[in-house]
PDB file of C-alpha atoms in Angstrom:
ATOM      1  CA  MET A 102       0.000   0.000   0.000  1.00 75.00           C
ATOM      2  CA  ASP A 103       1.481   3.373  -0.939  1.00 81.00           C
ATOM      3  CA  ASN A 104       2.009   6.116   1.659  1.00 81.00           C
ATOM      4  CA  ALA A 105      -0.897   8.378   0.600  1.00 86.00           C
ATOM      5  CA  THR A 106      -3.345   5.452   0.685  1.00 88.00           C
ATOM      6  CA  LEU A 107      -2.089   4.346   4.118  1.00 88.00           C
ATOM      7  CA  LYS A 108      -2.519   7.860   5.538  1.00 88.00           C
ATOM      8  CA  TYR A 109      -6.028   8.078   4.052  1.00 91.00           C
ATOM      9  CA  VAL A 110      -7.102   4.687   5.439  1.00 91.00           C
ATOM     10  CA  LEU A 111      -5.757   5.431   8.927  1.00 89.00           C
ATOM     11  CA  ASP A 112      -7.383   8.876   8.935  1.00 90.00           C
ATOM     12  CA  GLN A 113     -10.755   7.411   7.941  1.00 92.00           C
ATOM     13  CA  LEU A 114     -10.485   4.720  10.610  1.00 90.00           C
ATOM     14  CA  TYR A 115      -9.862   7.392  13.242  1.00 88.00           C
ATOM     15  CA  ARG A 116     -12.862   9.413  12.031  1.00 88.00           C
ATOM     16  CA  GLU A 117     -15.065   6.325  12.228  1.00 90.00           C
ATOM     17  CA  TYR A 118     -13.816   4.717  15.458  1.00 90.00           C
ATOM     18  CA  LEU A 119     -12.329   7.708  17.379  1.00 87.00           C
ATOM     19  CA  ILE A 120      -9.368   5.592  18.477  1.00 90.00           C
ATOM     20  CA  PRO A 121      -6.119   7.477  17.868  1.00 87.00           C
ATOM     21  CA  LEU A 122      -3.127   5.717  16.382  1.00 88.00           C
ATOM     22  CA  PHE A 123       0.402   6.829  15.683  1.00 88.00           C
ATOM     23  CA  LEU A 124       3.259   5.454  13.635  1.00 88.00           C
ATOM     24  CA  VAL A 125       6.455   6.314  15.487  1.00 87.00           C
ATOM     25  CA  ASN A 126       9.852   5.695  13.903  1.00 85.00           C
ATOM     26  CA  ASP A 127      12.953   4.429  15.732  1.00 81.00           C
ATOM     27  CA  GLN A 128      13.980   8.027  16.540  1.00 79.00           C
ATOM     28  CA  TYR A 129      10.627   8.455  18.376  1.00 78.00           C
ATOM     29  CA  GLU A 130       9.276  10.861  15.756  1.00 81.00           C
ATOM     30  CA  ILE A 131       5.577  10.571  14.953  1.00 83.00           C
ATOM     31  CA  VAL A 132       5.458  10.019  11.177  1.00 84.00           C
ATOM     32  CA  ILE A 133       1.707   9.375  10.791  1.00 86.00           C
ATOM     33  CA  PRO A 134      -0.295  11.489  11.421  1.00 83.00           C
ATOM     34  CA  LYS A 135       1.653  14.703  11.066  1.00 79.00           C
ATOM     35  CA  THR A 136       1.434  16.383  14.460  1.00 72.00           C
ATOM     36  CA  ASN A 137       3.405  18.643  16.745  1.00 69.00           C
ATOM     37  CA  TRP A 138       2.968  16.224  19.651  1.00 66.00           C
ATOM     38  CA  SER A 139       6.033  14.488  20.965  1.00 63.00           C
ATOM     39  CA  SER A 140       6.082  10.728  21.244  1.00 63.00           C
ATOM     40  CA  ARG A 141       8.201  11.199  24.370  1.00 63.00           C
ATOM     41  CA  ASN A 142       4.870  11.511  26.209  1.00 60.00           C
ATOM     42  CA  PHE A 143       4.193   7.869  25.345  1.00 59.00           C
ATOM     43  CA  LYS A 144       7.738   6.485  25.344  1.00 57.00           C
ATOM     44  CA  GLU A 145       7.862   5.365  28.941  1.00 58.00           C
ATOM     45  CA  GLN A 146       4.247   4.195  28.964  1.00 56.00           C
ATOM     46  CA  VAL A 147       3.922   1.955  25.928  1.00 56.00           C
ATOM     47  CA  LEU A 148       6.669   2.459  23.342  1.00 61.00           C
ATOM     48  CA  GLU A 149       9.424   0.840  25.391  1.00 62.00           C
ATOM     49  CA  GLU A 150       7.435  -2.392  25.502  1.00 63.00           C
ATOM     50  CA  THR A 151       7.439  -3.034  21.724  1.00 67.00           C
ATOM     51  CA  HIS A 152       8.459  -6.508  20.570  1.00 71.00           C
ATOM     52  CA  PRO A 153       8.951  -7.347  16.869  1.00 77.00           C
ATOM     53  CA  ASN A 154       6.849 -10.530  16.893  1.00 82.00           C
ATOM     54  CA  GLU A 155       4.105  -9.640  19.315  1.00 88.00           C
ATOM     55  CA  ILE A 156       1.075  -7.417  19.692  1.00 92.00           C
ATOM     56  CA  ARG A 157       1.132  -5.900  23.152  1.00 90.00           C
ATOM     57  CA  TYR A 158      -1.925  -4.520  24.920  1.00 91.00           C
ATOM     58  CA  PHE A 159      -1.888  -2.248  27.946  1.00 87.00           C
ATOM     59  CA  LYS A 160      -4.606  -1.356  30.433  1.00 88.00           C
ATOM     60  CA  LYS A 161      -3.485   1.808  32.191  1.00 83.00           C
ATOM     61  CA  GLY A 162      -6.071   3.293  34.486  1.00 82.00           C
ATOM     62  CA  ALA A 163      -9.305   3.758  32.542  1.00 84.00           C
ATOM     63  CA  PHE A 164      -7.666   3.372  29.116  1.00 86.00           C
ATOM     64  CA  PHE A 165      -6.458   0.728  26.684  1.00 89.00           C
ATOM     65  CA  TYR A 166      -3.345   1.077  24.515  1.00 89.00           C
ATOM     66  CA  SER A 167      -1.632  -1.354  22.176  1.00 91.00           C
ATOM     67  CA  ASN A 168       1.471  -1.484  20.053  1.00 90.00           C
ATOM     68  CA  PHE A 169       3.308  -3.581  17.521  1.00 92.00           C
ATOM     69  CA  ALA A 170       6.373  -3.152  15.354  1.00 90.00           C
ATOM     70  CA  PHE A 171       6.255  -2.069  11.710  1.00 89.00           C
ATOM     71  CA  ASP A 172       8.709  -2.039   8.819  1.00 88.00           C
ATOM     72  CA  LEU A 173       7.580   0.196   5.961  1.00 86.00           C
ATOM     73  CA  PRO A 174       9.748   1.188   2.978  1.00 83.00           C
ATOM     74  CA  GLU A 175       9.148   4.932   3.381  1.00 85.00           C
ATOM     75  CA  TYR A 176       9.588   5.074   7.166  1.00 84.00           C
ATOM     76  CA  GLY A 177      11.856   2.153   8.039  1.00 85.00           C
ATOM     77  CA  THR A 178      11.160   0.376  11.295  1.00 87.00           C
ATOM     78  CA  GLY A 179       9.193   1.671  14.227  1.00 87.00           C
ATOM     79  CA  THR A 180       6.160   1.176  16.387  1.00 89.00           C
ATOM     80  CA  VAL A 181       2.442   1.514  15.797  1.00 90.00           C
ATOM     81  CA  MET A 182       0.859   2.865  18.969  1.00 90.00           C
ATOM     82  CA  ILE A 183      -2.923   2.635  19.259  1.00 91.00           C
ATOM     83  CA  GLY A 184      -4.833   4.491  21.955  1.00 85.00           C
ATOM     84  CA  PRO A 185      -5.872   5.813  24.274  1.00 83.00           C
ATOM     85  CA  CYS A 186      -9.216   4.088  24.021  1.00 86.00           C
ATOM     86  CA  GLY A 187     -11.459   4.376  27.044  1.00 84.00           C
ATOM     87  CA  ALA A 188     -12.304   1.132  28.789  1.00 86.00           C
ATOM     88  CA  LEU A 189     -16.053   0.601  28.549  1.00 83.00           C
ATOM     89  CA  GLU A 190     -16.290  -0.354  32.223  1.00 79.00           C
ATOM     90  CA  ALA A 191     -14.521   2.848  33.351  1.00 74.00           C
ATOM     91  CA  GLY A 192     -16.699   5.441  35.016  1.00 72.00           C
ATOM     92  CA  SER A 193     -14.918   8.473  33.572  1.00 73.00           C
ATOM     93  CA  ASP A 194     -16.157  10.031  30.345  1.00 77.00           C
ATOM     94  CA  SER A 195     -13.366  12.580  29.893  1.00 75.00           C
ATOM     95  CA  ILE A 196      -9.597  12.891  29.949  1.00 73.00           C
ATOM     96  CA  HIS A 197      -7.413  15.929  30.493  1.00 72.00           C
ATOM     97  CA  PHE A 198      -4.371  15.879  28.177  1.00 67.00           C
ATOM     98  CA  GLN A 199      -1.868  18.614  27.320  1.00 66.00           C
ATOM     99  CA  GLY A 200      -4.070  21.396  28.662  1.00 76.00           C
ATOM    100  CA  HIS A 201      -7.309  20.268  26.988  1.00 74.00           C
ATOM    101  CA  THR A 202     -10.292  18.214  28.101  1.00 80.00           C
ATOM    102  CA  TYR A 203     -11.390  15.447  25.726  1.00 77.00           C
ATOM    103  CA  PHE A 204     -14.774  13.751  25.952  1.00 78.00           C
ATOM    104  CA  ALA A 205     -15.749  10.142  25.218  1.00 74.00           C
ATOM    105  CA  GLY A 206     -17.915   9.821  22.134  1.00 73.00           C
ATOM    106  CA  ILE A 207     -16.759  13.182  20.782  1.00 74.00           C
ATOM    107  CA  HIS A 208     -12.956  13.072  20.874  1.00 67.00           C
ATOM    108  CA  TYR A 209     -12.204   9.461  21.759  1.00 77.00           C
ATOM    109  CA  SER A 210     -13.992   6.148  21.923  1.00 79.00           C
ATOM    110  CA  LYS A 211     -14.766   3.719  24.706  1.00 84.00           C
ATOM    111  CA  SER A 212     -14.641   0.017  23.969  1.00 87.00           C
ATOM    112  CA  SER A 213     -14.664  -3.397  25.557  1.00 90.00           C
ATOM    113  CA  ARG A 214     -11.399  -5.293  25.761  1.00 91.00           C
ATOM    114  CA  GLU A 215     -12.518  -7.571  22.911  1.00 93.00           C
ATOM    115  CA  GLY A 216     -13.559  -4.625  20.734  1.00 92.00           C
ATOM    116  CA  PHE A 217     -10.184  -2.966  21.270  1.00 93.00           C
ATOM    117  CA  GLU A 218      -8.385  -6.206  20.361  1.00 94.00           C
ATOM    118  CA  GLN A 219     -10.434  -6.442  17.136  1.00 93.00           C
ATOM    119  CA  PHE A 220      -9.581  -2.852  16.206  1.00 93.00           C
ATOM    120  CA  THR A 221      -5.877  -3.468  16.879  1.00 94.00           C
ATOM    121  CA  ASN A 222      -5.968  -6.631  14.758  1.00 93.00           C
ATOM    122  CA  LEU A 223      -7.594  -4.671  11.915  1.00 93.00           C
ATOM    123  CA  ILE A 224      -4.807  -2.057  12.012  1.00 93.00           C
ATOM    124  CA  PHE A 225      -2.207  -4.827  12.214  1.00 93.00           C
ATOM    125  CA  ALA A 226      -3.646  -6.489   9.090  1.00 92.00           C
ATOM    126  CA  ILE A 227      -3.637  -3.189   7.174  1.00 91.00           C
ATOM    127  CA  ILE A 228      -0.060  -2.228   8.085  1.00 90.00           C
ATOM    128  CA  ARG A 229       1.657  -5.609   8.242  1.00 88.00           C
ATOM    129  CA  GLY A 230      -0.388  -7.368   5.554  1.00 85.00           C
ATOM    130  CA  THR A 231      -1.039 -10.429   7.701  1.00 84.00           C
ATOM    131  CA  LEU A 232      -3.562 -11.387  10.373  1.00 85.00           C
ATOM    132  CA  GLY A 233      -2.834 -10.272  13.907  1.00 74.00           C
ATOM    133  CA  GLN A 234      -4.636 -13.296  15.323  1.00 70.00           C
ATOM    134  CA  ASN A 235      -1.656 -15.376  14.138  1.00 71.00           C
ATOM    135  CA  GLN A 236       0.753 -13.318  16.266  1.00 76.00           C
ATOM    136  CA  LYS A 237       1.613 -13.729  19.906  1.00 84.00           C
ATOM    137  CA  GLN A 238      -0.552 -11.309  21.897  1.00 86.00           C
ATOM    138  CA  HIS A 239      -0.085 -10.263  25.500  1.00 84.00           C
ATOM    139  CA  TRP A 240      -1.906  -7.957  27.943  1.00 88.00           C
ATOM    140  CA  TYR A 241      -0.083  -5.811  30.509  1.00 82.00           C
ATOM    141  CA  TYR A 242      -1.962  -4.174  33.354  1.00 84.00           C
ATOM    142  CA  ASP A 243      -1.132  -1.337  35.738  1.00 77.00           C
ATOM    143  CA  ARG A 244       1.258  -2.661  38.272  1.00 60.00           C
ATOM    144  CA  VAL A 245      -0.552  -1.202  41.267  1.00 52.00           C
ATOM    145  CA  TYR A 246      -0.934  -3.771  43.990  1.00 44.00           C
ATOM    146  CA  LYS A 247      -3.339  -3.225  46.843  1.00 49.00           C
ATOM    147  CA  SER A 248      -4.080  -5.420  49.815  1.00 48.00           C
ATOM    148  CA  THR A 249      -7.066  -7.700  50.115  1.00 54.00           C
ATOM    149  CA  ASN A 250      -8.317  -5.484  52.951  1.00 57.00           C
ATOM    150  CA  TYR A 251      -8.277  -2.464  50.636  1.00 56.00           C
ATOM    151  CA  HIS A 252     -10.327  -4.288  47.977  1.00 56.00           C
ATOM    152  CA  LEU A 253     -12.778  -5.584  50.595  1.00 64.00           C
ATOM    153  CA  ALA A 254     -13.280  -2.061  51.958  1.00 64.00           C
ATOM    154  CA  GLN A 255     -13.740  -0.662  48.422  1.00 63.00           C
ATOM    155  CA  ASN A 256     -16.295  -3.365  47.609  1.00 65.00           C
ATOM    156  CA  LEU A 257     -18.273  -2.674  50.775  1.00 67.00           C
ATOM    157  CA  SER A 258     -18.124   1.065  50.217  1.00 63.00           C
ATOM    158  CA  SER A 259     -19.397   0.600  46.667  1.00 63.00           C
ATOM    159  CA  ARG A 260     -22.278  -1.551  47.906  1.00 62.00           C
ATOM    160  CA  ARG A 261     -23.246   1.118  50.429  1.00 65.00           C
ATOM    161  CA  ASP A 262     -23.148   3.793  47.736  1.00 62.00           C
ATOM    162  CA  GLN A 263     -25.562   1.678  45.704  1.00 63.00           C
ATOM    163  CA  LYS A 264     -27.761   1.339  48.809  1.00 60.00           C
ATOM    164  CA  THR A 265     -27.612  -2.460  48.718  1.00 54.00           C
ATOM    165  CA  PRO A 266     -29.897  -3.838  51.447  1.00 57.00           C
ATOM    166  CA  LEU A 267     -28.268  -5.237  54.553  1.00 52.00           C
ATOM    167  CA  THR A 268     -28.024  -8.997  54.123  1.00 54.00           C
ATOM    168  CA  PRO A 269     -25.544 -11.574  55.346  1.00 51.00           C
ATOM    169  CA  THR A 270     -24.275 -12.023  51.778  1.00 50.00           C
ATOM    170  CA  ASN A 271     -23.064  -8.445  51.326  1.00 48.00           C
ATOM    171  CA  LEU A 272     -20.957  -8.487  54.526  1.00 49.00           C
ATOM    172  CA  ASN A 273     -22.075  -5.056  55.801  1.00 46.00           C
ATOM    173  CA  GLY A 274     -20.912  -4.507  59.346  1.00 48.00           C
ATOM    174  CA  VAL A 275     -18.133  -7.109  59.183  1.00 47.00           C
ATOM    175  CA  THR A 276     -15.028  -6.201  61.187  1.00 43.00           C
ATOM    176  CA  LEU A 277     -11.570  -6.422  59.717  1.00 43.00           C
ATOM    177  CA  LYS A 278     -10.381  -8.263  62.845  1.00 42.00           C
ATOM    178  CA  GLN A 279     -11.071 -11.495  60.951  1.00 45.00           C
ATOM    179  CA  PHE A 280      -8.639 -10.273  58.301  1.00 46.00           C
ATOM    180  CA  GLY A 281      -5.849  -9.156  60.651  1.00 48.00           C
ATOM    181  CA  GLU A 282      -7.005  -5.614  61.491  1.00 47.00           C
ATOM    182  CA  THR A 283      -8.973  -4.356  64.462  1.00 45.00           C
ATOM    183  CA  SER A 284     -10.685  -1.317  62.959  1.00 45.00           C
ATOM    184  CA  ARG A 285     -14.244  -1.466  61.733  1.00 45.00           C
ATOM    185  CA  ILE A 286     -15.119  -0.867  58.058  1.00 48.00           C
ATOM    186  CA  LYS A 287     -16.789   2.504  57.672  1.00 44.00           C
TER     187      LYS A 287
END
Protein backbone atom coordinates (compact mmCIF):
# COMPACT_ATOMS: atom_id res chain seq x y z
CA MET A 1 0.00 0.00 0.00
CA ASP A 2 1.48 3.37 -0.94
CA ASN A 3 2.01 6.12 1.66
CA ALA A 4 -0.90 8.38 0.60
CA THR A 5 -3.35 5.45 0.68
CA LEU A 6 -2.09 4.35 4.12
CA LYS A 7 -2.52 7.86 5.54
CA TYR A 8 -6.03 8.08 4.05
CA VAL A 9 -7.10 4.69 5.44
CA LEU A 10 -5.76 5.43 8.93
CA ASP A 11 -7.38 8.88 8.94
CA GLN A 12 -10.75 7.41 7.94
CA LEU A 13 -10.49 4.72 10.61
CA TYR A 14 -9.86 7.39 13.24
CA ARG A 15 -12.86 9.41 12.03
CA GLU A 16 -15.06 6.32 12.23
CA TYR A 17 -13.82 4.72 15.46
CA LEU A 18 -12.33 7.71 17.38
CA ILE A 19 -9.37 5.59 18.48
CA PRO A 20 -6.12 7.48 17.87
CA LEU A 21 -3.13 5.72 16.38
CA PHE A 22 0.40 6.83 15.68
CA LEU A 23 3.26 5.45 13.63
CA VAL A 24 6.45 6.31 15.49
CA ASN A 25 9.85 5.69 13.90
CA ASP A 26 12.95 4.43 15.73
CA GLN A 27 13.98 8.03 16.54
CA TYR A 28 10.63 8.45 18.38
CA GLU A 29 9.28 10.86 15.76
CA ILE A 30 5.58 10.57 14.95
CA VAL A 31 5.46 10.02 11.18
CA ILE A 32 1.71 9.37 10.79
CA PRO A 33 -0.30 11.49 11.42
CA LYS A 34 1.65 14.70 11.07
CA THR A 35 1.43 16.38 14.46
CA ASN A 36 3.40 18.64 16.75
CA TRP A 37 2.97 16.22 19.65
CA SER A 38 6.03 14.49 20.96
CA SER A 39 6.08 10.73 21.24
CA ARG A 40 8.20 11.20 24.37
CA ASN A 41 4.87 11.51 26.21
CA PHE A 42 4.19 7.87 25.34
CA LYS A 43 7.74 6.48 25.34
CA GLU A 44 7.86 5.37 28.94
CA GLN A 45 4.25 4.19 28.96
CA VAL A 46 3.92 1.96 25.93
CA LEU A 47 6.67 2.46 23.34
CA GLU A 48 9.42 0.84 25.39
CA GLU A 49 7.43 -2.39 25.50
CA THR A 50 7.44 -3.03 21.72
CA HIS A 51 8.46 -6.51 20.57
CA PRO A 52 8.95 -7.35 16.87
CA ASN A 53 6.85 -10.53 16.89
CA GLU A 54 4.11 -9.64 19.31
CA ILE A 55 1.07 -7.42 19.69
CA ARG A 56 1.13 -5.90 23.15
CA TYR A 57 -1.92 -4.52 24.92
CA PHE A 58 -1.89 -2.25 27.95
CA LYS A 59 -4.61 -1.36 30.43
CA LYS A 60 -3.49 1.81 32.19
CA GLY A 61 -6.07 3.29 34.49
CA ALA A 62 -9.30 3.76 32.54
CA PHE A 63 -7.67 3.37 29.12
CA PHE A 64 -6.46 0.73 26.68
CA TYR A 65 -3.34 1.08 24.51
CA SER A 66 -1.63 -1.35 22.18
CA ASN A 67 1.47 -1.48 20.05
CA PHE A 68 3.31 -3.58 17.52
CA ALA A 69 6.37 -3.15 15.35
CA PHE A 70 6.26 -2.07 11.71
CA ASP A 71 8.71 -2.04 8.82
CA LEU A 72 7.58 0.20 5.96
CA PRO A 73 9.75 1.19 2.98
CA GLU A 74 9.15 4.93 3.38
CA TYR A 75 9.59 5.07 7.17
CA GLY A 76 11.86 2.15 8.04
CA THR A 77 11.16 0.38 11.29
CA GLY A 78 9.19 1.67 14.23
CA THR A 79 6.16 1.18 16.39
CA VAL A 80 2.44 1.51 15.80
CA MET A 81 0.86 2.86 18.97
CA ILE A 82 -2.92 2.63 19.26
CA GLY A 83 -4.83 4.49 21.96
CA PRO A 84 -5.87 5.81 24.27
CA CYS A 85 -9.22 4.09 24.02
CA GLY A 86 -11.46 4.38 27.04
CA ALA A 87 -12.30 1.13 28.79
CA LEU A 88 -16.05 0.60 28.55
CA GLU A 89 -16.29 -0.35 32.22
CA ALA A 90 -14.52 2.85 33.35
CA GLY A 91 -16.70 5.44 35.02
CA SER A 92 -14.92 8.47 33.57
CA ASP A 93 -16.16 10.03 30.34
CA SER A 94 -13.37 12.58 29.89
CA ILE A 95 -9.60 12.89 29.95
CA HIS A 96 -7.41 15.93 30.49
CA PHE A 97 -4.37 15.88 28.18
CA GLN A 98 -1.87 18.61 27.32
CA GLY A 99 -4.07 21.40 28.66
CA HIS A 100 -7.31 20.27 26.99
CA THR A 101 -10.29 18.21 28.10
CA TYR A 102 -11.39 15.45 25.73
CA PHE A 103 -14.77 13.75 25.95
CA ALA A 104 -15.75 10.14 25.22
CA GLY A 105 -17.91 9.82 22.13
CA ILE A 106 -16.76 13.18 20.78
CA HIS A 107 -12.96 13.07 20.87
CA TYR A 108 -12.20 9.46 21.76
CA SER A 109 -13.99 6.15 21.92
CA LYS A 110 -14.77 3.72 24.71
CA SER A 111 -14.64 0.02 23.97
CA SER A 112 -14.66 -3.40 25.56
CA ARG A 113 -11.40 -5.29 25.76
CA GLU A 114 -12.52 -7.57 22.91
CA GLY A 115 -13.56 -4.62 20.73
CA PHE A 116 -10.18 -2.97 21.27
CA GLU A 117 -8.38 -6.21 20.36
CA GLN A 118 -10.43 -6.44 17.14
CA PHE A 119 -9.58 -2.85 16.21
CA THR A 120 -5.88 -3.47 16.88
CA ASN A 121 -5.97 -6.63 14.76
CA LEU A 122 -7.59 -4.67 11.92
CA ILE A 123 -4.81 -2.06 12.01
CA PHE A 124 -2.21 -4.83 12.21
CA ALA A 125 -3.65 -6.49 9.09
CA ILE A 126 -3.64 -3.19 7.17
CA ILE A 127 -0.06 -2.23 8.08
CA ARG A 128 1.66 -5.61 8.24
CA GLY A 129 -0.39 -7.37 5.55
CA THR A 130 -1.04 -10.43 7.70
CA LEU A 131 -3.56 -11.39 10.37
CA GLY A 132 -2.83 -10.27 13.91
CA GLN A 133 -4.64 -13.30 15.32
CA ASN A 134 -1.66 -15.38 14.14
CA GLN A 135 0.75 -13.32 16.27
CA LYS A 136 1.61 -13.73 19.91
CA GLN A 137 -0.55 -11.31 21.90
CA HIS A 138 -0.08 -10.26 25.50
CA TRP A 139 -1.91 -7.96 27.94
CA TYR A 140 -0.08 -5.81 30.51
CA TYR A 141 -1.96 -4.17 33.35
CA ASP A 142 -1.13 -1.34 35.74
CA ARG A 143 1.26 -2.66 38.27
CA VAL A 144 -0.55 -1.20 41.27
CA TYR A 145 -0.93 -3.77 43.99
CA LYS A 146 -3.34 -3.23 46.84
CA SER A 147 -4.08 -5.42 49.82
CA THR A 148 -7.07 -7.70 50.12
CA ASN A 149 -8.32 -5.48 52.95
CA TYR A 150 -8.28 -2.46 50.64
CA HIS A 151 -10.33 -4.29 47.98
CA LEU A 152 -12.78 -5.58 50.60
CA ALA A 153 -13.28 -2.06 51.96
CA GLN A 154 -13.74 -0.66 48.42
CA ASN A 155 -16.29 -3.36 47.61
CA LEU A 156 -18.27 -2.67 50.77
CA SER A 157 -18.12 1.07 50.22
CA SER A 158 -19.40 0.60 46.67
CA ARG A 159 -22.28 -1.55 47.91
CA ARG A 160 -23.25 1.12 50.43
CA ASP A 161 -23.15 3.79 47.74
CA GLN A 162 -25.56 1.68 45.70
CA LYS A 163 -27.76 1.34 48.81
CA THR A 164 -27.61 -2.46 48.72
CA PRO A 165 -29.90 -3.84 51.45
CA LEU A 166 -28.27 -5.24 54.55
CA THR A 167 -28.02 -9.00 54.12
CA PRO A 168 -25.54 -11.57 55.35
CA THR A 169 -24.28 -12.02 51.78
CA ASN A 170 -23.06 -8.45 51.33
CA LEU A 171 -20.96 -8.49 54.53
CA ASN A 172 -22.07 -5.06 55.80
CA GLY A 173 -20.91 -4.51 59.35
CA VAL A 174 -18.13 -7.11 59.18
CA THR A 175 -15.03 -6.20 61.19
CA LEU A 176 -11.57 -6.42 59.72
CA LYS A 177 -10.38 -8.26 62.85
CA GLN A 178 -11.07 -11.49 60.95
CA PHE A 179 -8.64 -10.27 58.30
CA GLY A 180 -5.85 -9.16 60.65
CA GLU A 181 -7.00 -5.61 61.49
CA THR A 182 -8.97 -4.36 64.46
CA SER A 183 -10.68 -1.32 62.96
CA ARG A 184 -14.24 -1.47 61.73
CA ILE A 185 -15.12 -0.87 58.06
CA LYS A 186 -16.79 2.50 57.67
